Coordinates of C-alpha atoms and ligand atoms in Angstrom, one line a residue:
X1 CA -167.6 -8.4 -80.6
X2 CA -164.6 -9.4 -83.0
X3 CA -163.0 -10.7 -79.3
X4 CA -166.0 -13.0 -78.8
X5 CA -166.6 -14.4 -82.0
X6 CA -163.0 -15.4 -82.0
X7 CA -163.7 -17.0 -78.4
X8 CA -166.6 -18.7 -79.6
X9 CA -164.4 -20.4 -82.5
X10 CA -161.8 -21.1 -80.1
X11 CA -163.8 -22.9 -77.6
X12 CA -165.5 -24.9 -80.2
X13 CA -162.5 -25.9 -81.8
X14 CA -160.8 -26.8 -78.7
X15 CA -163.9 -29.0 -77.3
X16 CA -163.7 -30.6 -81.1
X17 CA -160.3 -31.7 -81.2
X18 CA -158.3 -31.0 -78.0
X19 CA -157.0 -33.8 -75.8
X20 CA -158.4 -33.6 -72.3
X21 CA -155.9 -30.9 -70.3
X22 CA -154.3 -31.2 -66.6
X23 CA -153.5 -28.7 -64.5
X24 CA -150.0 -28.7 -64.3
X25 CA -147.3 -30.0 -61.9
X26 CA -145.1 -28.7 -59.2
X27 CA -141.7 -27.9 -61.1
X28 CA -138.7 -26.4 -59.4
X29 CA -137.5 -24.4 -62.3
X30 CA -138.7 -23.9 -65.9
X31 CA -136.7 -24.9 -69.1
X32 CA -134.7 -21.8 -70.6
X33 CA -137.2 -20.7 -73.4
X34 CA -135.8 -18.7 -76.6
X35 CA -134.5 -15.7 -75.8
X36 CA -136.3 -12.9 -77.1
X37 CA -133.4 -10.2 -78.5
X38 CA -135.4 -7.9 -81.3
X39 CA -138.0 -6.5 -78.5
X40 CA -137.9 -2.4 -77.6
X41 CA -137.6 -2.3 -74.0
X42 CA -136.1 0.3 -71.6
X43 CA -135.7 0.9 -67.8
X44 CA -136.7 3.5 -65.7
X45 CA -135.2 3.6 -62.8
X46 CA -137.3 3.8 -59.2
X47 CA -136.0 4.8 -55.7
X48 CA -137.0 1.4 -54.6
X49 CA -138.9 -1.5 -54.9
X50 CA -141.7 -1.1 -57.3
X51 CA -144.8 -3.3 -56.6
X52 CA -148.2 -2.9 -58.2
X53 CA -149.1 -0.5 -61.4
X54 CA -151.7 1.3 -63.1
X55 CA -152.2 3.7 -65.4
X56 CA -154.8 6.4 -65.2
X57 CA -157.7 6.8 -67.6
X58 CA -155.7 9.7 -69.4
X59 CA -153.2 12.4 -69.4
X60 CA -150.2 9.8 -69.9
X61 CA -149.8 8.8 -66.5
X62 CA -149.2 5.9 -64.7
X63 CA -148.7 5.0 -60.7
X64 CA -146.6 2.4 -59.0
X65 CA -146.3 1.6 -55.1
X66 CA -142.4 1.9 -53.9
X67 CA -143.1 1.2 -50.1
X68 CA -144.1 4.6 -48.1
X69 CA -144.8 6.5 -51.7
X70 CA -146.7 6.4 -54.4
X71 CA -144.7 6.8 -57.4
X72 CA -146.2 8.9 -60.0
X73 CA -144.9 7.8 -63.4
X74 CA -145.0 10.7 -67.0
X75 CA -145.8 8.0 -69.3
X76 CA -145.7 10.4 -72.4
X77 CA -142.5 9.4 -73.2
X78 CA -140.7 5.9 -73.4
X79 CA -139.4 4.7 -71.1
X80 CA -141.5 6.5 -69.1
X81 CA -140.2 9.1 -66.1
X82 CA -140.8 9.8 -62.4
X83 CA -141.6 12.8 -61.7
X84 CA -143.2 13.1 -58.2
X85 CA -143.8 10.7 -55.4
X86 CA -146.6 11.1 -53.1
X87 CA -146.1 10.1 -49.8
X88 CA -148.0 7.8 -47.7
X89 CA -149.1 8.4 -44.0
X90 CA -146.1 6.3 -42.6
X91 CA -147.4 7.1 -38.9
X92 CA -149.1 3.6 -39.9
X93 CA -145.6 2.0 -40.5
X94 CA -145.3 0.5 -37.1
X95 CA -148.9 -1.6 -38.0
X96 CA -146.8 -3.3 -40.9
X97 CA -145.8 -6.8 -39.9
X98 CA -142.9 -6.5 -42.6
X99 CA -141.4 -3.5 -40.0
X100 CA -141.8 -6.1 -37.1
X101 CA -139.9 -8.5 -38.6
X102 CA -137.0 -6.3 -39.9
X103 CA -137.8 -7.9 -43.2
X104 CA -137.9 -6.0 -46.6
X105 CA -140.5 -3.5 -46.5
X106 CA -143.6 -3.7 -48.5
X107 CA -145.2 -0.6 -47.5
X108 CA -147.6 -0.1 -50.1
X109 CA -148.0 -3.6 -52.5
X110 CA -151.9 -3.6 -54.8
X111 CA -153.2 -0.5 -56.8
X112 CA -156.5 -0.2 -58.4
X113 CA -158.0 2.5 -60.1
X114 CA -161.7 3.6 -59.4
X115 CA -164.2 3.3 -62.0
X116 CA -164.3 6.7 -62.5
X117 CA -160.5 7.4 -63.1
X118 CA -160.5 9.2 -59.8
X119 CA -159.1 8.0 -57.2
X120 CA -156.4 5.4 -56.6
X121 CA -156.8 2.6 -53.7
X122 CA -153.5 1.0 -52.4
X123 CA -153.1 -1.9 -50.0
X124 CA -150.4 -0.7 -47.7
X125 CA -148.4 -1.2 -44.2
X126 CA -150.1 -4.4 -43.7
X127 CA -154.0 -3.7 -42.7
X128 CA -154.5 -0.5 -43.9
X129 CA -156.4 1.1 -47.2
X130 CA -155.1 4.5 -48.7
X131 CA -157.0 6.8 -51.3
X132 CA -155.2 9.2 -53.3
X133 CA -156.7 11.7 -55.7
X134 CA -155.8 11.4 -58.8
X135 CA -155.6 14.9 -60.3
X136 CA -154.0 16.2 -56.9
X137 CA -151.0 13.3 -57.5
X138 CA -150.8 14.6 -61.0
X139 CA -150.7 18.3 -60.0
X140 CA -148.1 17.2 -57.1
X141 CA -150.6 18.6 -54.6
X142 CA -149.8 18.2 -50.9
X143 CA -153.1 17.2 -50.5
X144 CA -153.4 14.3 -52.6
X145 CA -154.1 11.5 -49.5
X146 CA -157.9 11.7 -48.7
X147 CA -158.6 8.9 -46.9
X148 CA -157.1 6.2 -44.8
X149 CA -159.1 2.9 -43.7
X150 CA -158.2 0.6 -41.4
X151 CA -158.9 -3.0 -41.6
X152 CA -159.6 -5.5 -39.3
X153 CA -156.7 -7.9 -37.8
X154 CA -159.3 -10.3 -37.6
X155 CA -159.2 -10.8 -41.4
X156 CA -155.7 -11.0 -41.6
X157 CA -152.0 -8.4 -41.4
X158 CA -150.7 -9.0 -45.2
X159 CA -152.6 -7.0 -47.6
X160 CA -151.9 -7.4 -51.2
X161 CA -154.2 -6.6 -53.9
X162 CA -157.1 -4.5 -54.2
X163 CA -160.4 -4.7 -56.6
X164 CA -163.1 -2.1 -55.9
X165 CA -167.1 -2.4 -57.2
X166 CA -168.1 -0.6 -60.4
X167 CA -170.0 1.5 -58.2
X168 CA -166.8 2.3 -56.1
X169 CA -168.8 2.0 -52.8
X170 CA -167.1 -1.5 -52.2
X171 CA -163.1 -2.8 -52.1
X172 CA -162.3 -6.1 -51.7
X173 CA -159.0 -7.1 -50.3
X174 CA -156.2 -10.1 -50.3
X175 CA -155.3 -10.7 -46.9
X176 CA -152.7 -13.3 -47.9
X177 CA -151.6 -14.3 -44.0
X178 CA -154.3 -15.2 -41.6
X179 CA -154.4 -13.2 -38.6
X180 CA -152.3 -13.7 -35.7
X181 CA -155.0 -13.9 -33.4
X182 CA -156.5 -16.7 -34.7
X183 CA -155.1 -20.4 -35.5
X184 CA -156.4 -20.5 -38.9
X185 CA -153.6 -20.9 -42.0
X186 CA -155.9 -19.9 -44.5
X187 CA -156.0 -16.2 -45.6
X188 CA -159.3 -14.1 -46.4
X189 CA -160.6 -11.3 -48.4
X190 CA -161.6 -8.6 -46.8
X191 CA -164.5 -6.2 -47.3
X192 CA -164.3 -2.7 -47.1
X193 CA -167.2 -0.4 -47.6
X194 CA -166.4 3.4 -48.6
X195 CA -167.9 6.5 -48.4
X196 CA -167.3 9.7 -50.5
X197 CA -165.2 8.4 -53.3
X198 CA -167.3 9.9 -55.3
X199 CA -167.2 13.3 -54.3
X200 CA -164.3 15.4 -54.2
X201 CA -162.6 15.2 -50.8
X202 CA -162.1 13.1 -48.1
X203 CA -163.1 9.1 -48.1
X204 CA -163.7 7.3 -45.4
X205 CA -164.6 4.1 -44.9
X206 CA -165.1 0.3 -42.9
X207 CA -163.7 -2.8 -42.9
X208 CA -167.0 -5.1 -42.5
X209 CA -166.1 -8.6 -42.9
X210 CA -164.5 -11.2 -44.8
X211 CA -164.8 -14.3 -46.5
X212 CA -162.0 -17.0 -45.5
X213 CA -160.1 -18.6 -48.1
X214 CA -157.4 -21.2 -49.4
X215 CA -154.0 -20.8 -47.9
X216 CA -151.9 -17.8 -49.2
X217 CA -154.6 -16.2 -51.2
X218 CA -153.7 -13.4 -53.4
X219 CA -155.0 -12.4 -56.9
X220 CA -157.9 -10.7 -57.4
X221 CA -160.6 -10.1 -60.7
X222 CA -163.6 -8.7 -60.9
X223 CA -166.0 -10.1 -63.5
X224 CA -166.6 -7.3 -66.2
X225 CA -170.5 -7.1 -65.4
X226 CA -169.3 -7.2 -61.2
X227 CA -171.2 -9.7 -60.3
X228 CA -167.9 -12.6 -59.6
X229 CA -165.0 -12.0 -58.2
X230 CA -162.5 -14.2 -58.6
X231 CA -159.8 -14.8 -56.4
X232 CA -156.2 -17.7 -56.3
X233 CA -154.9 -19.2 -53.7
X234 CA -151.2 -20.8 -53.3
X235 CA -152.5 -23.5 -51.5
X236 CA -151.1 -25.4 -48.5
X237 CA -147.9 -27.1 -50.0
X238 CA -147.4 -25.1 -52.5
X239 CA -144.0 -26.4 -53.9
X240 CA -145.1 -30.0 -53.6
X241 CA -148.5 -30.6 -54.1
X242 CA -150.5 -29.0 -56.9
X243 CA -153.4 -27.5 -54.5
X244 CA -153.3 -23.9 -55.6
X245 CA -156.7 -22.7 -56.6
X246 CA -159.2 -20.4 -58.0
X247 CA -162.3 -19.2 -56.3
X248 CA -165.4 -17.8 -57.8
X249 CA -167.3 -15.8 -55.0
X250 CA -170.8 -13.9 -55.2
X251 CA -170.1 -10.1 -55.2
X252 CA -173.6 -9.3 -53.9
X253 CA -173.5 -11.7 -50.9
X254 CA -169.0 -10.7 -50.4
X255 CA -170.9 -7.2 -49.6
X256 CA -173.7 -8.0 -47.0
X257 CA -172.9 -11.7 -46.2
X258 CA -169.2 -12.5 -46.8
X259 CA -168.8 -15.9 -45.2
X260 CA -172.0 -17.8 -47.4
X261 CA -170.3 -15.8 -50.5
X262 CA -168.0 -18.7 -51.8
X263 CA -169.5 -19.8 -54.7
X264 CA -166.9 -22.5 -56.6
X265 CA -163.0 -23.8 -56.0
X266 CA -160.8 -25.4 -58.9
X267 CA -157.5 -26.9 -58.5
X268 CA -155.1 -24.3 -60.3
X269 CA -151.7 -26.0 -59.9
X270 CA -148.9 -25.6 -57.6
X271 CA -148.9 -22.0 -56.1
X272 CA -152.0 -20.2 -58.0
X273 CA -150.8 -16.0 -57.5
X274 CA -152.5 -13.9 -59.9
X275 CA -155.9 -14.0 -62.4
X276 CA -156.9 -11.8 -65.4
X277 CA -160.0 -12.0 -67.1
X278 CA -160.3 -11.8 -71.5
X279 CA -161.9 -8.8 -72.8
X280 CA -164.8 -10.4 -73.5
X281 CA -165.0 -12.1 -69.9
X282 CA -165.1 -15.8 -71.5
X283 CA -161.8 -16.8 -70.3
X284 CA -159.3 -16.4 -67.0
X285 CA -155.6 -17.1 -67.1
X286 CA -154.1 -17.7 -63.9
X287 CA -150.1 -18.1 -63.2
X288 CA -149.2 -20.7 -61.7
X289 CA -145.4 -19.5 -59.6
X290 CA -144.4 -23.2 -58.1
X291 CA -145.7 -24.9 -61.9
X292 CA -144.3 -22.2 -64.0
X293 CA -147.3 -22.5 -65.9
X294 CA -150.0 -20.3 -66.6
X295 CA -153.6 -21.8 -67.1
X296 CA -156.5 -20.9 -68.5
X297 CA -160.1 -21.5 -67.8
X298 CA -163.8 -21.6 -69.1
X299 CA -165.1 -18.9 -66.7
X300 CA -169.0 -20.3 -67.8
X301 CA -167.8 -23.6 -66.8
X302 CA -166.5 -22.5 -62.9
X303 CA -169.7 -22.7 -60.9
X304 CA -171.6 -25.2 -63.6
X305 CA -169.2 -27.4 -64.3
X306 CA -166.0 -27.2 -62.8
X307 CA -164.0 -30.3 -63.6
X308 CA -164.6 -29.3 -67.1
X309 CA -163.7 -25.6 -66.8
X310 CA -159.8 -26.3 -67.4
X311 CA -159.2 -24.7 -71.1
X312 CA -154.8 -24.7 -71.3
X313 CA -152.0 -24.8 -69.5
X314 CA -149.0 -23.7 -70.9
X315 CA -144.8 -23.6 -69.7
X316 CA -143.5 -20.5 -68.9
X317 CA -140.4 -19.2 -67.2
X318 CA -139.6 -19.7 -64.0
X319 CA -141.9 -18.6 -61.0
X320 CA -144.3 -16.7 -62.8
X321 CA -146.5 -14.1 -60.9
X322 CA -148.0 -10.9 -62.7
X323 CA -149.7 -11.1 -66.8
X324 CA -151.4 -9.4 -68.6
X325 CA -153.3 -9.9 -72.4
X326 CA -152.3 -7.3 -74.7
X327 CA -153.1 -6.9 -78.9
X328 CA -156.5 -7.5 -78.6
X329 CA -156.0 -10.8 -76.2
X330 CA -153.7 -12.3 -79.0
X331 CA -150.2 -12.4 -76.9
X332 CA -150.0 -12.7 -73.2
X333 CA -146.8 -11.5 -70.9
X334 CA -146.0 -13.2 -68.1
X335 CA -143.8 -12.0 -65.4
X336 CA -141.4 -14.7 -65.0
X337 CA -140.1 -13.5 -61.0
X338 CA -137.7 -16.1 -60.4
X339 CA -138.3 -15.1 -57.1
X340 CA -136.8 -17.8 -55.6
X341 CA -133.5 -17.2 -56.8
X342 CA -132.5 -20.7 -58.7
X343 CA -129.6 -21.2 -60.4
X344 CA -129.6 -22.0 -64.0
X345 CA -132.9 -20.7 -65.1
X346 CA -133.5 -16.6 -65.9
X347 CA -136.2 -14.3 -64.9
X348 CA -137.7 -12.3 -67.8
X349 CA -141.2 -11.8 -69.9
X350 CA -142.8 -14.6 -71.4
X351 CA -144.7 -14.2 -74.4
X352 CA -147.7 -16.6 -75.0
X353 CA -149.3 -16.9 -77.9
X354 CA -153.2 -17.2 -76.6
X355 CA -154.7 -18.7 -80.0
X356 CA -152.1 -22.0 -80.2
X357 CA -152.4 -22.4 -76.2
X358 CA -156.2 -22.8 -76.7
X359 CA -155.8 -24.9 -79.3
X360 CA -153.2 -26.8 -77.3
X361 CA -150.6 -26.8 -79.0
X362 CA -147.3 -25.2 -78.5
X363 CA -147.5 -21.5 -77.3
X364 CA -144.7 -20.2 -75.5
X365 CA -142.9 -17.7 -78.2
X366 CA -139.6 -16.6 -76.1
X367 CA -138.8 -14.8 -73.2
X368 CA -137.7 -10.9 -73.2
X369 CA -134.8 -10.6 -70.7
X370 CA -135.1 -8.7 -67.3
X371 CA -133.9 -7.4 -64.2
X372 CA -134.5 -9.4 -61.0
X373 CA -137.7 -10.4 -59.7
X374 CA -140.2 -9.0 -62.2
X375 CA -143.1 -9.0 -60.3
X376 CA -146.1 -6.7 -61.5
X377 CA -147.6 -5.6 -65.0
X378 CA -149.7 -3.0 -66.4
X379 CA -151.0 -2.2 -70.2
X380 CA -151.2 1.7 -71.4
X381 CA -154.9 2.6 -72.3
X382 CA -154.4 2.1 -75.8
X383 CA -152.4 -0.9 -75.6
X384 CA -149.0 0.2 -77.0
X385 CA -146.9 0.0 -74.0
X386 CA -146.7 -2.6 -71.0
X387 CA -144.7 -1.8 -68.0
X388 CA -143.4 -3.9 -65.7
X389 CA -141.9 -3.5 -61.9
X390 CA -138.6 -5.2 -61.7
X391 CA -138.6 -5.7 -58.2
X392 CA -135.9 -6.6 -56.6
X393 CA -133.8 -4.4 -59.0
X394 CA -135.7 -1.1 -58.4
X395 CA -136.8 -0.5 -62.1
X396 CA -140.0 -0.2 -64.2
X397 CA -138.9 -1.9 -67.5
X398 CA -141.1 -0.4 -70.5
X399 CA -142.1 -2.8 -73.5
X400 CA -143.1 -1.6 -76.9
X401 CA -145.8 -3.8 -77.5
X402 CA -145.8 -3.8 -81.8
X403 CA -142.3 -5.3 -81.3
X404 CA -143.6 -8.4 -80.0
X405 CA -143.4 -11.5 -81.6
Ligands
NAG501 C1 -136.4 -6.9 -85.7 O1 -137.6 -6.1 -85.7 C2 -137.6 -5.2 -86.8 C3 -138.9 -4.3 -86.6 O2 -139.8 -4.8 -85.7 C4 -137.6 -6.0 -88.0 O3 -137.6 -5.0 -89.1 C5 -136.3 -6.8 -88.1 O4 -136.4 -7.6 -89.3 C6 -136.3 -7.7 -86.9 N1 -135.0 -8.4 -86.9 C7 -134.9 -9.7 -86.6 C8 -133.5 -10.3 -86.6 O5 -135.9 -10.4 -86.3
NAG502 C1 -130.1 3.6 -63.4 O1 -129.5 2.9 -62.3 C2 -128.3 2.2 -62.8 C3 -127.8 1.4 -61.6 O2 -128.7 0.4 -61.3 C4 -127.3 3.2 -63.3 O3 -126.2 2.5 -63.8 C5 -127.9 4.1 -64.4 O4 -127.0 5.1 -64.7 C6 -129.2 4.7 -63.9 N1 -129.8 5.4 -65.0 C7 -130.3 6.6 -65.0 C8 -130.9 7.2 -66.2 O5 -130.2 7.3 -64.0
NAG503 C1 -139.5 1.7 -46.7 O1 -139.9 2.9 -46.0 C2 -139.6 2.9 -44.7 C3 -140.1 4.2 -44.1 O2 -139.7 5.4 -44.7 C4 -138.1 2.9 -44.5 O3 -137.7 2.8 -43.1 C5 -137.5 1.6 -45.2 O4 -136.1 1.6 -45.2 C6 -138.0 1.6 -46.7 N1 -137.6 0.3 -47.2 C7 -137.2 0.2 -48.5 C8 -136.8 -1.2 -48.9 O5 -137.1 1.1 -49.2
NAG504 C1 -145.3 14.7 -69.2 O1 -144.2 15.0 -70.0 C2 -144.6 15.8 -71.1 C3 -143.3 16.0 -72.0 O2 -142.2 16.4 -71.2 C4 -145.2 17.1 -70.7 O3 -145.6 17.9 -71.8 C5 -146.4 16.8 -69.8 O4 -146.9 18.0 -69.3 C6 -146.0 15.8 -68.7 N1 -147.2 15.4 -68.0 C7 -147.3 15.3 -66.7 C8 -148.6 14.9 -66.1 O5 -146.3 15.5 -65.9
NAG505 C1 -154.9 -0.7 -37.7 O1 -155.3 -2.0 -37.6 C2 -154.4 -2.9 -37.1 C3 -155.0 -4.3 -37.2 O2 -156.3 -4.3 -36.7 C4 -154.1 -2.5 -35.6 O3 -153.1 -3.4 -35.1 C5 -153.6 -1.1 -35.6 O4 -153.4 -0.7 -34.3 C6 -154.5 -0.2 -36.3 N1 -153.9 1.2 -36.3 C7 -154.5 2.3 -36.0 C8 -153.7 3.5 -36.1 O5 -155.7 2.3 -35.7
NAG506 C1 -158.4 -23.6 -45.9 O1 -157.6 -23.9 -47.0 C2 -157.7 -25.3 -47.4 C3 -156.7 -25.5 -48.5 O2 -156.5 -24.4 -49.3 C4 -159.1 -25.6 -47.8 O3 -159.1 -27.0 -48.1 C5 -160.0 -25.4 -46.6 O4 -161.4 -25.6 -47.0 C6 -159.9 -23.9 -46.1 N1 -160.7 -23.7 -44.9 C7 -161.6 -22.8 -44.8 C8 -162.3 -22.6 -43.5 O5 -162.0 -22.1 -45.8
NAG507 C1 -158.0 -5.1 -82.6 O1 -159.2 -5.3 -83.1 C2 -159.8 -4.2 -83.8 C3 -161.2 -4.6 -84.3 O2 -162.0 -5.1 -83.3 C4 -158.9 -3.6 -84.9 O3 -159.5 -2.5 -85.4 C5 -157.5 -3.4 -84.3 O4 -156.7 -3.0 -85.3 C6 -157.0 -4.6 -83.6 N1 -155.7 -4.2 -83.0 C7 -154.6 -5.0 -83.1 C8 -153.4 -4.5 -82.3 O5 -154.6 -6.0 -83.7
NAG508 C1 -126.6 -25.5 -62.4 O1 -125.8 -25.9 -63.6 C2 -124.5 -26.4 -63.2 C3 -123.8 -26.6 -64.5 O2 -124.6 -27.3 -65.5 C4 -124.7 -27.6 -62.4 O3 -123.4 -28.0 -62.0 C5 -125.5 -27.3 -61.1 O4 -125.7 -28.5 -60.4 C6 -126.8 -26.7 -61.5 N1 -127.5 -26.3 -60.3 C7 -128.8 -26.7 -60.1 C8 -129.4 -26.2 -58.8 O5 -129.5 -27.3 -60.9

């Protein structure tokens, strides 16, 4: 309530005074932004690389994807410990393009909760779906896989994030690289319809379509009231051209009807990767990696009127991918990945202040220094901690939210 009334103020006072906003340019690497020294932060460190997070519902833990395992993280004290790692049927290795190519592995890359808190879904090995049990990874059960899907390699052989239906009978899948068996350069999401998460026991499921995309798409929301789901694309020239987007797409047709469920596409910037939604579902913030910008928009405005929906756009760090709202949507983190590598700029967390970016005015408060490619983030249940996969230096750095700025 509090959340929306303070939306509501915002929007007016941005459509009263604001100065028309532009989704922003391709920019090889961001200006350094103050560095943020008086932040309590700590590492834990992983076996390898640590893609996407979430915590559970309870019980202070928290899971992260390190290729063939499924980390599983005591979040009870900070930074926060690994105690067990559940792994992953790797029989299904060999389907992973990543393998094929010799390349670095990516087993496992999204994680989403189910509604319920009890199960986990993780993208993995390329095509393939995995459910783990929740309170069987907890309890370091043996058992704790019950279900593998397949998908189709007609949708696509890069699986990266996952959002499942509030009645967990649906997930709906990034399939970031078309499939090889097809010309197309545009990826898809993919459909999968499950059976028996709700039970205890094994899940099965289907791939049973998909809905084909922008080139490179990746990030995935589900509206709070699941009836959008919205999804970014990179776009064809990603570095060059600002033609990253964000989709809005028609859960109820994704599920029976996937190719008629695209329902609206806005021009993001230059290499759109990830979306969030605000707590009261008024607003999405995208990243923008090849902008270093992230951007907000008027989610009413998508479908109705989309040249208006553009709300913010504000510098980051360099290449940002994951973020995440935090202090009752007030601050948000960005993962500033520097994936790329460039000299002379520094990979870190970003802190935006949501209220002055809104009102367009300056926003970006400092950056929190990090390991290398931070890629991922994820905010405790009650919204004290953040943790963050530091990719390519196989550590979860933890981040004590009341010490932001
Ligand atoms: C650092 O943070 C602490 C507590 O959050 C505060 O008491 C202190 O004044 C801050 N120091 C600086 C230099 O900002
Ligand atoms: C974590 O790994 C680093 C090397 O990256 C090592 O220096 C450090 O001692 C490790 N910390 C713990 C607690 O094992
Ligand atoms: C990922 O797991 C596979 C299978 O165990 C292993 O061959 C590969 O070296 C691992 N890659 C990394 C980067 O840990
Ligand atoms: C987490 O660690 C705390 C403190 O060591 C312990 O009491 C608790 O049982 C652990 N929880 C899990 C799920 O491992
Ligand atoms: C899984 O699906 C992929 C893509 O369709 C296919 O190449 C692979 O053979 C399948 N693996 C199994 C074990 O069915
Ligand atoms: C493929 O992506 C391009 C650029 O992102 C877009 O313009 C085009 O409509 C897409 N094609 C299909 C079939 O969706
Ligand atoms: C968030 O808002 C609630 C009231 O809606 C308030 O009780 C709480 O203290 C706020 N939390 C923070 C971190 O500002
Ligand atoms: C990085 O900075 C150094 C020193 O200022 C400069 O010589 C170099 O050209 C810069 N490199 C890039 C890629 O901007």
């Amino acid at each position: 309530m509090y959340a929306s009334i303070v939306t509501l103020l915002l929007l007016h006072t941005w459509t009263t005074l604001a100065k028309a906003v532009s989704v922003p340019a391709c920019q090889a690497t961001a200006p350094n932004s103050k560095p943020l020294t008086n932040i309590t932060t700590a590492y834990t460190n992983v076996t390898t690389h640590p893609f996407g997070l979430a915590y559970a519902l309870h019980d202070d833990v928290a899971f992260v994807a390190l290729n063939d395992t499924l980390g599983v993280l005591n979040t009870s004290t900070f930074p926060p410990v690994l105690v067990h790692k559940v792994l992953l049927p790797i029989e299904y290795l060999s389907d992973s393009i990543a393998a094929k190519n010799g390349g670095i592995l990516d087993g496992s890359t999204g994680i989403v909760l189910s509604s319920d808190g009890r199960h986990l879904l993780i993208t993995a090995f390329s095509t393939w779906l995995i459910i783990v049990d929740v309170a069987r990874a907890v309890l370091r059960a043996p058992d704790a896989v019950v279900g593998a899907v397949n998908g189709s390699l007609i949708a696509g052989n890069s699986a990266v994030e996952v959002a499942i239906t509030k009645d967990d009978r649906y997930a709906f899948v990034s399939q970031e690289n078309p499939s090889p068996l097809s010309n197309a350069k545009n990826g898809t999401i993919e459909v999968f319809e499950l059976y028996g998460l709700k039970r205890t026991g094994g899940v099965s499921g289907r791939s049973v379509g998909y809905l084909t995309l922008g080139v490179g798409p990746v990030g995935l929301a589900l509206s709070m009231d699941g009836r959008y789901l919205y999804a970014t694309s990179e776009g064809p020239n990603k570095a060059t051209t600002p033609q990253g987007t964000l989709s809005t797409i028609d859960v109820e047709t994704l599920k029976h009807d996937p190719s008629k469920a695209l329902l609206s596409t806005v021009i993001a910037g230059c290499g759109a990767v990830r979306v969030i939604i605000s707590g009261d579902g008024a607003i999405l913030w995208v990243t923008v990696r090849e902008s270093n910008h992230v951007v907000a928009f008027d989610r009413a405005k998508l479908v109705s009127c989309p040249e208006e929906a553009l709300l913010a756009s504000v510098q980051v760090g360099t290449s940002p991918v994951g973020l995440v709202l935090v202090r009752n949507d007030t601050r948000i983190l960005t993962a500033d990945s520097n994936r790329f590598r460039s000299p002379n700029t520094t990979s870190g967390i970003s802190v935006v202040d949501v209220q002055a970016a809104l009102r367009g005015e300056p926003a970006d408060l400092g950056q929190i220094s990090s390991g290398i490619f931070p890629r991922e983030l994820a905010v405790s249940p009650d919204g004290e901690t953040v943790l963050m996969g530091v990719y390519g230096s196989n550590k979860i750095q933890a981040v004590d939210v009341a010490t932001l700025p």
